[in-house]
CSV table of C-alpha atoms in Angstrom, one decimal:
chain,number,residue,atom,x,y,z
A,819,UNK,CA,-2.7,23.6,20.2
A,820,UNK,CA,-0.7,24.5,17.1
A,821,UNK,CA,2.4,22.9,18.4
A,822,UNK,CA,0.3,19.8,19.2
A,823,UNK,CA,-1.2,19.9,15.7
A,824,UNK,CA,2.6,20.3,13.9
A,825,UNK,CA,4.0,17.1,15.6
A,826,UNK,CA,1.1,15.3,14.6
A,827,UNK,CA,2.0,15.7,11.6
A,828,UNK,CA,5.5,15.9,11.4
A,829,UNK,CA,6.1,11.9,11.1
A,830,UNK,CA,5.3,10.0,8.3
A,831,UNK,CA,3.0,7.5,10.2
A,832,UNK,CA,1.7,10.2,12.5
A,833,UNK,CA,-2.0,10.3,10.7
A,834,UNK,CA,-2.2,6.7,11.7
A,835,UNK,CA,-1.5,7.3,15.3
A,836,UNK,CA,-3.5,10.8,15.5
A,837,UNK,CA,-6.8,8.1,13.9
A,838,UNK,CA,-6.2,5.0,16.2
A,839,UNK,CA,-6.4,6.8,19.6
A,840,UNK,CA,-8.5,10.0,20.3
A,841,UNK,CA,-7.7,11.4,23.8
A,842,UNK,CA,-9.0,15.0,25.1
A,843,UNK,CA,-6.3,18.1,25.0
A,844,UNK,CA,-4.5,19.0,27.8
A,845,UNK,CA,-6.7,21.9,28.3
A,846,UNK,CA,-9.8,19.6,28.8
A,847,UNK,CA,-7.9,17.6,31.3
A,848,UNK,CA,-7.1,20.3,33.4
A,849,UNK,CA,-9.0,19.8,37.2
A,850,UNK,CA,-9.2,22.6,39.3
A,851,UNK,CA,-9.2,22.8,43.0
A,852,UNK,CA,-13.0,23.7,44.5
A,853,UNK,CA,-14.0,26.9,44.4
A,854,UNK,CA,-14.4,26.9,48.6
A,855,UNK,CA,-10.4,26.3,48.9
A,856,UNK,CA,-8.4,29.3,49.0
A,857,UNK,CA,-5.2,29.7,46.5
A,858,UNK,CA,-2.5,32.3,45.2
A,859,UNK,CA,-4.5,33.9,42.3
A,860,UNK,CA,-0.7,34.2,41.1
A,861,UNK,CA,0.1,30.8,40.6
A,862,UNK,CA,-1.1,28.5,37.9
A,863,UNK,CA,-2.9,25.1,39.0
A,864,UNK,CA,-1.0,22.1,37.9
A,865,UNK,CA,-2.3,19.6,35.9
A,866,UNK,CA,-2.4,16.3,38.2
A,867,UNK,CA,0.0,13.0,37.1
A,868,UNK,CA,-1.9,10.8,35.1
A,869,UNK,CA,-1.4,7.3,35.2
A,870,UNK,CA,-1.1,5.8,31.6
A,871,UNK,CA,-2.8,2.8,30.3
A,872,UNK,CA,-0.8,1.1,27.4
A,873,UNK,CA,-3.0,0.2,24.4
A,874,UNK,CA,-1.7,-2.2,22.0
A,875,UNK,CA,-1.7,-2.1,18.0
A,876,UNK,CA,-0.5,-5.0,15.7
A,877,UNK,CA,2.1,-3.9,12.7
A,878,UNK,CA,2.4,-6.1,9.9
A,879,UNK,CA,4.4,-5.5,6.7
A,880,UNK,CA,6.0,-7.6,4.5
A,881,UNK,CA,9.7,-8.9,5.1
A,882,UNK,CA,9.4,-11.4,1.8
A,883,UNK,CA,7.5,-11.2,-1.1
A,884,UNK,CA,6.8,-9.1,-4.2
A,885,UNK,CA,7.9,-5.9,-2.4
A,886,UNK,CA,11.0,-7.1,-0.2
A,887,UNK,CA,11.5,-6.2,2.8
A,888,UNK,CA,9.1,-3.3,3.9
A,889,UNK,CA,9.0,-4.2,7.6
A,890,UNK,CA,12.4,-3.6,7.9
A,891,UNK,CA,12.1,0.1,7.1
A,892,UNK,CA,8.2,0.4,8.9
A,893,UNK,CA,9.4,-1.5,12.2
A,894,UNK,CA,12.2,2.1,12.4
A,895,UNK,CA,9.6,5.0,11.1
A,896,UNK,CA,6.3,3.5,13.2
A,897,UNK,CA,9.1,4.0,16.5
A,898,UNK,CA,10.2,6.9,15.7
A,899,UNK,CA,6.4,8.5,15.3
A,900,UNK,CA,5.3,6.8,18.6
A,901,UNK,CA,8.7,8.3,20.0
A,902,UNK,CA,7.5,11.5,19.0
A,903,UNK,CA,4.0,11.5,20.5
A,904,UNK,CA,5.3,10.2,23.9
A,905,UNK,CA,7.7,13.0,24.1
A,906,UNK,CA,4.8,15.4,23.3
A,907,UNK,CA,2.7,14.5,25.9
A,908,UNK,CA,-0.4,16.3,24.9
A,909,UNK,CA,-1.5,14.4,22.1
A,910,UNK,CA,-2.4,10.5,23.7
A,911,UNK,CA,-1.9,12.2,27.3
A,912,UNK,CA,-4.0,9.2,28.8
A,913,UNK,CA,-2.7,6.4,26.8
A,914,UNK,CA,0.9,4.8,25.9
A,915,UNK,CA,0.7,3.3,22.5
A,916,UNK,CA,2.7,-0.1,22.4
A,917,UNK,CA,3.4,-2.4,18.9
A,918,UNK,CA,3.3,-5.5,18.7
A,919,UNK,CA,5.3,-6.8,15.3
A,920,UNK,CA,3.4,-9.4,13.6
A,921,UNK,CA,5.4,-12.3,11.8
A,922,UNK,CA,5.8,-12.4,8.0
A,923,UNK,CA,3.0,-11.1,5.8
A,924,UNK,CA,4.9,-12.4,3.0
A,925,UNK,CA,2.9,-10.3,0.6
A,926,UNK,CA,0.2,-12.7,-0.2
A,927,UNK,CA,-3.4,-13.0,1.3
A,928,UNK,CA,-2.4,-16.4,2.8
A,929,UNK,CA,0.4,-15.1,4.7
A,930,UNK,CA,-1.5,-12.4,5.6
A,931,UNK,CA,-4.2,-14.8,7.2
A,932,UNK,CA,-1.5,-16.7,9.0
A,933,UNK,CA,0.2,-13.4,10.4
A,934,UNK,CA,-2.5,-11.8,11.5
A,935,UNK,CA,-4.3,-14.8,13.4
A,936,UNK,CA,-0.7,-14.9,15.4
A,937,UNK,CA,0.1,-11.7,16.3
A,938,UNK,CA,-4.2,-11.1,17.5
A,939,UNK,CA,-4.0,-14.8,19.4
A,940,UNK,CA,-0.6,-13.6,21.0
A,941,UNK,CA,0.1,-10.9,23.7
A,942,UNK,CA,-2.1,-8.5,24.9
A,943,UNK,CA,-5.6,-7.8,23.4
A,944,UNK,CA,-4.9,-5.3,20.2
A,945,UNK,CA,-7.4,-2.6,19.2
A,946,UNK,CA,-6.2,-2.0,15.8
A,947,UNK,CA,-3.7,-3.1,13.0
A,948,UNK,CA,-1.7,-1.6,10.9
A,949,UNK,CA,-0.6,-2.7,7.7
A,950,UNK,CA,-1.0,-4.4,5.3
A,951,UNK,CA,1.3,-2.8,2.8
A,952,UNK,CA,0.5,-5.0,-0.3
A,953,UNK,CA,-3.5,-5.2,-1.9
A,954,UNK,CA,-3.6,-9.0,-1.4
A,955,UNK,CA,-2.6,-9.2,2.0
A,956,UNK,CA,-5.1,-6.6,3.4
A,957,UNK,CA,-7.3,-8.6,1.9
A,958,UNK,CA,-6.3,-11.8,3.7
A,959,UNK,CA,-6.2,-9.4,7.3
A,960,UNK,CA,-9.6,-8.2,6.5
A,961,UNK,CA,-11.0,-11.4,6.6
A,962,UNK,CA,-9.2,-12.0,10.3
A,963,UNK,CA,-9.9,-8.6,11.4
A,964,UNK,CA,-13.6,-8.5,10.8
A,965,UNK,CA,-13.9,-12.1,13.0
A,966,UNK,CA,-12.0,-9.9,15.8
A,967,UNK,CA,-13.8,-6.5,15.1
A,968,UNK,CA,-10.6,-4.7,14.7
A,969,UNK,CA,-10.3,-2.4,12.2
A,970,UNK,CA,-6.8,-2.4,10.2
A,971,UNK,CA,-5.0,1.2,8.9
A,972,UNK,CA,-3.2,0.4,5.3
A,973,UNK,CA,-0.4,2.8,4.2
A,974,UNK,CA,-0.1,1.3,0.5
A,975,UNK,CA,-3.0,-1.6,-0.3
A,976,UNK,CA,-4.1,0.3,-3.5
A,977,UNK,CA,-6.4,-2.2,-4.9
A,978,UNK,CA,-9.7,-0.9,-6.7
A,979,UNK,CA,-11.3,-4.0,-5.4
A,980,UNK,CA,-10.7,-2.5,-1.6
A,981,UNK,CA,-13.0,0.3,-2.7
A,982,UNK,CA,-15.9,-1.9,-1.7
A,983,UNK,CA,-17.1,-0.4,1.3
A,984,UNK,CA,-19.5,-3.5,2.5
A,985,UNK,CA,-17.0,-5.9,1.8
A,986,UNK,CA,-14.1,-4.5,3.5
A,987,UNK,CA,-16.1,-1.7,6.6
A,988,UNK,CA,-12.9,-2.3,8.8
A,989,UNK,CA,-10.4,-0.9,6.4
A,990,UNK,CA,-8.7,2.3,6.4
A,991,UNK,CA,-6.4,3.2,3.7
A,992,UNK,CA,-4.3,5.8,3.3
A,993,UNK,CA,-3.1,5.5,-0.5
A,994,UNK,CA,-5.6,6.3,-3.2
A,995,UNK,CA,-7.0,3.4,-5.8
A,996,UNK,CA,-5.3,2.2,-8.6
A,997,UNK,CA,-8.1,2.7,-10.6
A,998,UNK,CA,-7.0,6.5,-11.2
A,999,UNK,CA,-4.2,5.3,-12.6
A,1000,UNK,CA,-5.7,3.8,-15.6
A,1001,UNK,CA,-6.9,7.0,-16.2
A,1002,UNK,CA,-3.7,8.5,-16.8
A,1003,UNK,CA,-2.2,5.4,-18.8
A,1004,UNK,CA,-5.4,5.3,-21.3
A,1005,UNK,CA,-5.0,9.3,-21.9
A,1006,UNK,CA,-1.2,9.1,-22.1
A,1007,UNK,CA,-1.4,6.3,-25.0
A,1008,UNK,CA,-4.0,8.3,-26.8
A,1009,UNK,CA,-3.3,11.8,-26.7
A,1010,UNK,CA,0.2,12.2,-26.0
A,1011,UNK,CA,1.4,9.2,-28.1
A,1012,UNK,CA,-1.7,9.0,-30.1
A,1013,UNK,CA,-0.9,5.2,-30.3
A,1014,UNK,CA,-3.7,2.6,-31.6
A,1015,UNK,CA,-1.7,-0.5,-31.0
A,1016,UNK,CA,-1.1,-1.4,-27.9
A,1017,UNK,CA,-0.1,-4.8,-25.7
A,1018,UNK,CA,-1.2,-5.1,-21.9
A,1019,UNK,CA,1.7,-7.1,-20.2
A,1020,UNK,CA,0.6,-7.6,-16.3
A,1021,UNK,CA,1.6,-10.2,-13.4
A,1022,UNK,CA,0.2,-13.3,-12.5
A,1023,UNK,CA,-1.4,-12.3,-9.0
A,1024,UNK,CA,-4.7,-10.7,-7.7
A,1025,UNK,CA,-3.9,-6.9,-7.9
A,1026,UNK,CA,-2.2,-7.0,-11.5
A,1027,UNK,CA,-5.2,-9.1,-12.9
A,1028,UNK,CA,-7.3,-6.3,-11.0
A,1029,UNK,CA,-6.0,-3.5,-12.2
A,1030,UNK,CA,-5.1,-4.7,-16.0
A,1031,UNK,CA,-9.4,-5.6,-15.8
A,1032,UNK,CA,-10.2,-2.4,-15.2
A,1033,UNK,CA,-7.8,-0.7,-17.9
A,1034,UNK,CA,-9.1,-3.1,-20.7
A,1035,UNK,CA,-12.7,-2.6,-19.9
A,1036,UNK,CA,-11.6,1.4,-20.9
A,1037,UNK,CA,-10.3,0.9,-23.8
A,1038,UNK,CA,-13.2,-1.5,-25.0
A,1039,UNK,CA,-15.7,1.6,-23.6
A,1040,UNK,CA,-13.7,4.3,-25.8
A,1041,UNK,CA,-15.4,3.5,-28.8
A,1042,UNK,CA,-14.5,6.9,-30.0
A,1043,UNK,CA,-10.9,5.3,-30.8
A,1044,UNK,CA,-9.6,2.8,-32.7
A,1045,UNK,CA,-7.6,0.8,-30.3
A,1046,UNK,CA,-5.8,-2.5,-31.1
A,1047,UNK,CA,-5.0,-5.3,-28.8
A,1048,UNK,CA,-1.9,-6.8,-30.4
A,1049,UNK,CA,-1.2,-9.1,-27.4
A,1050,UNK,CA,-2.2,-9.8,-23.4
A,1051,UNK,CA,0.2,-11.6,-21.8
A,1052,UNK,CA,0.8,-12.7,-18.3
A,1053,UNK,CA,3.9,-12.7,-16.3
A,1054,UNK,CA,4.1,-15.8,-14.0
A,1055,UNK,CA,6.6,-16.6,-11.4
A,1056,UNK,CA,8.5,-19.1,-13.2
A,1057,UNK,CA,12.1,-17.9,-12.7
A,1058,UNK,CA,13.6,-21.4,-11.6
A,1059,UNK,CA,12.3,-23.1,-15.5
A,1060,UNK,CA,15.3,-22.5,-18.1
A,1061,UNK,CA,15.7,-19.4,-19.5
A,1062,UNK,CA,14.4,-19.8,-23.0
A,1063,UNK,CA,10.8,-21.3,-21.1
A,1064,UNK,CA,10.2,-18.3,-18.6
A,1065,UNK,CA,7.3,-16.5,-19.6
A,1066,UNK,CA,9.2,-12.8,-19.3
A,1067,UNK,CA,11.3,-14.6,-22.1
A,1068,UNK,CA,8.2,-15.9,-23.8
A,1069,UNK,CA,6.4,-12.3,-23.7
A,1070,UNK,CA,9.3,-10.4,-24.7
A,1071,UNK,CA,9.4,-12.5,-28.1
A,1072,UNK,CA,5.5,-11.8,-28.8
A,1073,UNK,CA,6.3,-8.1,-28.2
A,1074,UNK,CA,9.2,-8.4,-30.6
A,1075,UNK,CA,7.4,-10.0,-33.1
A,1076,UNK,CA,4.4,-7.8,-33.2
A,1077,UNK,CA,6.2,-4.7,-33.2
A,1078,UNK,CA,4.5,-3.6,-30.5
A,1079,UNK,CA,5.5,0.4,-29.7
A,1080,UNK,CA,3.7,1.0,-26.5
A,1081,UNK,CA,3.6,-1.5,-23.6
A,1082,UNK,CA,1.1,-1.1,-20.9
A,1083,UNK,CA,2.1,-2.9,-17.7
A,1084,UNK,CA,1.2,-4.2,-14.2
A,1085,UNK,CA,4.3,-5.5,-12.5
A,1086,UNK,CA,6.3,-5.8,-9.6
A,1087,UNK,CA,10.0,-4.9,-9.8
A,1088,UNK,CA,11.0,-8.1,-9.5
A,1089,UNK,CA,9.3,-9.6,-12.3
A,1090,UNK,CA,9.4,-6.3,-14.4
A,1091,UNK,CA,13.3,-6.5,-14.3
A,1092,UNK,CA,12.8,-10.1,-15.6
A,1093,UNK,CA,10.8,-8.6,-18.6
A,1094,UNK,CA,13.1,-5.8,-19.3
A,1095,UNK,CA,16.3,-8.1,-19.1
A,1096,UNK,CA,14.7,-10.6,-21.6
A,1097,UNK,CA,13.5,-7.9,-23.7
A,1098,UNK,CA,17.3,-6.3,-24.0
A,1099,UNK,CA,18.4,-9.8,-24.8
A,1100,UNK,CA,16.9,-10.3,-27.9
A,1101,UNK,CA,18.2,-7.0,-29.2
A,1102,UNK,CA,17.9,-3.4,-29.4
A,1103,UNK,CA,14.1,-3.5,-30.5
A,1104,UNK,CA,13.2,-2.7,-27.2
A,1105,UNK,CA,14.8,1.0,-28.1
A,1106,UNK,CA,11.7,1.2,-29.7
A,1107,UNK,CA,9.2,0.3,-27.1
A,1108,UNK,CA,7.4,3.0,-24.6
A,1109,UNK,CA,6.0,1.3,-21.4
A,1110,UNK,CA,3.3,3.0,-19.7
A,1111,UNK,CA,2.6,1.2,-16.0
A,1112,UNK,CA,-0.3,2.0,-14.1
A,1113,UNK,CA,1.3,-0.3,-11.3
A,1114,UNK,CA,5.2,-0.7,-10.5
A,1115,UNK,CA,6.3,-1.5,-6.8
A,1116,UNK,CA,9.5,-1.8,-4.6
């Protein structure tokens, strides 16, 4: 029905729910009396009680990591939508969707591994997960997932590598690839800014390299334009070394003394604000700088 369609997708994680569990309408559930039975052609036959088998889903989302606490915020929004479709009735009316909250995904494929293998091992048997939220993690549930033949819904892994279809045929995402993004960054720099001389500044960790990959391979391709590389850094975690031996510190001197005007990056915010805080330290040169990120997360 049209009601039944506007709740679905009234919630934020109502298309994950609406995916994971088909069930028939209400009008296909509807039993009717025999026809040899005689009844008030005035009254409307009820539609019998039906007894609701629970089906269980696994959520997992970082509370650590790169991107902070996400599960904190998903553990209230994934209630509220199965809130909503138990109130509605019509849209799992044979099924009560249960979640089970897996431990700390910590953002990284080996936390992902660990999480997952606990939360399927534990409780009842799941039919699906959700999550991961970060590209390196989904990577690590995939390889769990596949051994269990359960297929996992993403929200946010947006790594081009997750593209591959053979590799990853239990994966469902909902956010489109980062390789789009590239895209964008490479036409900005060219024929907005028409810059030539560029640096490529991107974090230590799977996605980053990933994605910073796939926008160097464009700009060696556009032959057209003559592009210089003035620098390719990395950003490593590194924050407990002295100041003056971090590599955000160490990068934002290169940029300095190459002059660089436009900064392409790959970052989380955690180690971005590490780069930008080094970079206002060693004056206002970074005035002068225009930063163009196919990747920033929080």
């Amino acid at each position: 029905s049209v009601r039944s369609v506007l709740i679905a997708t009234s919630h934020p994680m109502a298309p994950f729910f609406s995916l994971l569990v088909g069930g028939p309408t209400a009008s296909q559930m509807c039993v009717h009396p025999p026809c040899d039975i005689p009844r008030d052609p005035h009254l409307v036959p009820q539609q019998p009680a039906v007894a609701k088998t629970d089906v269980w889903a696994l959520a997992m989302c970082p509370y650590t990591g790169g991107l902070g606490n996400i599960m904190g915020a998903m553990e209230v929004i994934m209630q509220q939508a199965i809130d909503e479709i138990e109130a509605n009735g019509t849209l799992l009316p044979e099924h009560r969707l249960k979640l089970q909250v897996a431990p700390d995904s910590k953002c990284s494929s080996t936390g992902s591994i660990a999480s997952t293998i606990n939360g399927l091992m534990s409780g009842p048997t799941k039919f699906a997960v959700i999550g991961d939220c970060c590209s390196g993690a989904c990577m690590g549930n995939r390889d769990v997932s596949n051994v269990y033949n359960v297929p996992s819904f993403s929200p946010y892994c947006t790594s081009p590598v997750l593209s591959d279809a053979a590799a990853y045929p239990n994966l469902v995402r909902f956010s489109p690839t980062l390789a789009g993004n590239n895209d964008v960054a490479l036409d900005v720099m060219k024929n907005v800014l028409h810059y030539h001389r560029i640096a490529v500044v991107y974090q230590d960790v799977t996605l980053a390299i990933t994605v910073a990959d796939g926008f160097l391979r464009l700009v060696e391709q556009d032959q057209d334009y003559s592009w210089q590389l003035l620098m390719k850094s990395k950003i490593f975690d590194d924050s407990t070394l002295p100041f003056e031996e971090q590599s955000p510190t160490l990068v934002a001197k290169a940029i300095k003394q190459t002059s660089t005007r436009v900064l392409w990056t790959c970052l989380y915010e955690d180690q971005a604000v590490r780069l930008w805080c080094a970079m206002r330290k060693l004056g206002d040169f970074w005035r002068n700088v225009t930063i163009v990120s196919s990747c920033m997360w929080r």
